[in-house]
């Protein structure tokens, strides 16, 4: 069967979800938000004999990017991120590494993505959805065939991302959730940057920040 599997490891000081999306047969894999603990990420890839193809970042905060460059160098793969997030990625004050991460971090992506852009990954179409609010260039990744969404820190189980950081905006965040994510099918499974998996239907019913 032509099936994709999704697994994750919780990494770093603020319990960030690092996702591995991979093909059951070919073992080709993409990595989403390698936030820290390279050894844990590397161990999962090697244990499952995965063939890493690329890295995708939902946004530029330190807890989502700290292991990205090491992964890139070790596996020789490109990093993709939102074009609107370039300044956050490269500015230690805006990506919070200077104030909260304990070490300054700056990262430049190999490829920058725009809202609505579609890529072919693992034999599937993946749609890039710009979802600003938590940061100015936050991006969610949607695979229609699988019915899965990687929402980063835009949408959590019955919550949303913080908006007290540089480039944040609560108004933009709520618009992103309502106008960009809640228009997806109810059955879509949501894999957030922190915490437990949820669904679009559940959040439309129970998310106190985004329910009108």
XYZ file of C-alpha atoms in Angstrom:
212
model
C 0.000 0.000 0.000
C 1.101 3.537 -0.789
C 0.885 4.751 2.789
C 2.453 7.580 4.755
C 3.166 7.244 8.451
C 3.595 10.070 10.949
C 5.544 9.840 14.191
C 7.088 12.422 16.472
C 9.560 13.043 19.242
C 9.252 15.729 21.893
C 12.464 17.756 21.988
C 14.025 20.683 23.788
C 13.298 22.715 26.914
C 9.742 23.689 25.986
C 8.555 20.284 24.775
C 8.396 20.918 21.036
C 6.915 18.293 18.733
C 9.345 17.260 16.002
C 7.485 15.270 13.329
C 8.683 12.533 10.990
C 6.404 11.968 8.002
C 7.571 9.001 5.973
C 6.588 6.532 3.298
C 5.885 3.076 4.697
C 7.533 1.267 1.764
C 10.285 3.517 0.410
C 11.203 4.971 3.835
C 11.564 8.408 2.269
C 10.960 10.998 4.985
C 10.454 14.686 5.632
C 11.191 16.276 8.987
C 9.097 19.064 10.458
C 10.472 21.386 13.158
C 13.725 19.779 14.370
C 13.751 22.014 17.433
C 16.580 20.525 19.504
C 18.251 17.285 20.632
C 19.815 16.257 17.339
C 20.823 12.894 18.806
C 17.188 11.992 19.474
C 16.168 12.978 15.940
C 19.137 11.222 14.362
C 18.452 8.115 16.420
C 14.861 7.865 15.190
C 15.923 8.250 11.553
C 18.614 5.601 11.840
C 16.526 3.161 13.890
C 13.741 3.243 11.311
C 16.160 3.282 8.360
C 14.579 6.408 6.936
C 15.846 8.295 3.912
C 15.553 11.961 4.853
C 14.588 14.189 1.917
C 14.020 17.643 3.395
C 13.272 19.736 6.480
C 10.253 22.022 6.862
C 9.925 24.754 9.488
C 6.543 26.035 10.614
C 8.177 29.174 12.025
C 11.480 30.555 13.218
C 11.382 30.425 17.016
C 14.439 28.846 18.616
C 12.555 25.838 19.958
C 11.626 24.803 16.414
C 14.964 25.371 14.674
C 17.915 24.600 16.986
C 18.746 21.207 15.450
C 17.873 22.167 11.872
C 21.324 23.179 10.707
C 22.921 20.067 12.196
C 20.345 17.907 10.414
C 21.036 19.757 7.160
C 24.776 19.209 7.442
C 24.525 15.568 8.533
C 22.059 14.498 5.846
C 22.742 17.015 3.084
C 19.084 18.030 2.801
C 17.469 21.425 2.145
C 15.504 23.463 4.660
C 12.184 25.045 3.649
C 10.496 27.929 5.472
C 8.082 30.766 4.822
C 9.521 33.726 2.916
C 7.778 36.034 5.392
C 9.701 34.394 8.255
C 13.206 35.150 6.990
C 13.873 37.953 9.475
C 12.686 35.904 12.452
C 14.884 32.982 11.436
C 17.988 35.093 11.120
C 17.506 37.471 14.075
C 18.340 35.992 17.523
C 16.203 38.585 19.292
C 13.156 37.911 17.141
C 13.535 34.123 17.226
C 13.866 34.336 21.019
C 17.119 32.401 21.184
C 18.904 35.467 22.534
C 16.413 35.998 25.366
C 15.002 32.537 26.112
C 17.078 29.871 24.426
C 20.314 30.416 26.299
C 22.334 30.689 23.090
C 22.010 32.919 20.045
C 20.785 31.125 16.944
C 20.401 32.330 13.381
C 19.293 30.124 10.523
C 18.810 30.718 6.814
C 16.583 28.407 4.808
C 17.563 26.994 1.429
C 14.114 27.554 -0.060
C 11.494 30.120 0.889
C 7.802 29.396 0.461
C 4.800 31.578 -0.296
C 1.146 31.360 0.678
C -0.740 28.755 -1.322
C 2.380 27.267 -2.884
C 2.130 23.530 -3.515
C 5.046 21.102 -3.401
C 5.353 17.438 -4.268
C 6.647 15.613 -1.188
C 6.710 11.845 -0.671
C 4.554 11.472 -3.779
C 1.899 13.758 -2.328
C 0.816 17.337 -2.843
C 1.589 19.494 0.175
C 0.010 22.939 0.376
C 1.825 25.735 2.198
C -0.633 27.926 4.125
C 0.671 31.231 5.503
C -0.749 31.556 9.022
C 0.701 34.700 10.635
C -0.036 35.683 14.200
C 2.268 33.732 16.483
C 5.004 35.102 14.214
C 4.722 37.230 11.113
C 5.614 34.362 8.791
C 4.192 31.293 10.465
C 3.255 28.585 7.982
C 1.087 25.478 8.232
C 1.576 22.462 5.965
C -1.474 20.603 4.645
C -1.564 17.262 2.836
C -5.093 16.908 1.401
C -4.787 13.229 0.428
C -3.782 12.244 3.951
C -6.079 14.760 5.614
C -3.341 16.022 7.907
C -2.175 19.492 8.881
C 1.031 20.504 10.632
C -0.038 23.720 12.349
C 3.103 24.738 14.227
C 2.245 27.156 17.027
C -0.770 28.619 15.252
C -3.382 26.118 16.422
C -3.214 23.832 19.451
C -5.690 21.479 21.052
C -8.292 23.936 22.392
C -5.794 26.788 22.310
C -3.656 28.962 20.056
C -0.098 30.214 20.089
C 1.159 33.052 22.256
C 1.127 36.553 20.812
C 3.381 38.436 23.241
C 6.527 37.922 21.171
C 8.218 40.058 18.482
C 6.168 40.118 15.240
C 3.153 38.505 16.996
C -0.442 39.658 16.593
C -3.517 38.147 18.224
C -5.780 39.661 15.573
C -3.763 38.096 12.758
C -3.594 34.783 14.593
C -7.356 34.537 15.005
C -7.863 35.482 11.345
C -5.371 32.809 10.315
C -7.202 30.162 12.288
C -10.689 31.138 11.177
C -9.999 32.055 7.560
C -7.130 29.704 6.649
C -7.505 26.599 8.829
C -11.179 26.332 9.757
C -12.066 26.237 6.051
C -10.325 22.869 5.766
C -12.441 19.684 6.030
C -13.632 18.858 9.546
C -11.941 15.461 9.474
C -8.442 16.911 9.001
C -6.104 15.784 11.772
C -4.042 18.587 13.267
C -0.478 17.990 14.434
C 0.528 21.048 16.498
C 3.927 22.335 17.560
C 3.268 21.451 21.193
C 0.824 19.170 22.957
C -1.613 16.620 21.654
C -3.036 15.991 18.214
C -6.521 17.348 17.506
C -8.844 17.890 14.526
C -10.368 20.806 12.679
C -13.840 19.721 13.746
C -12.887 19.565 17.423
C -11.283 22.995 17.344
C -14.232 24.576 15.539
C -16.420 23.285 18.360
C -14.275 23.739 21.463
C -11.399 26.175 20.894
C -12.238 29.180 23.107
C -9.882 31.509 21.238
C -11.135 30.828 17.757
C -14.840 29.988 18.110
C -17.026 32.908 17.082
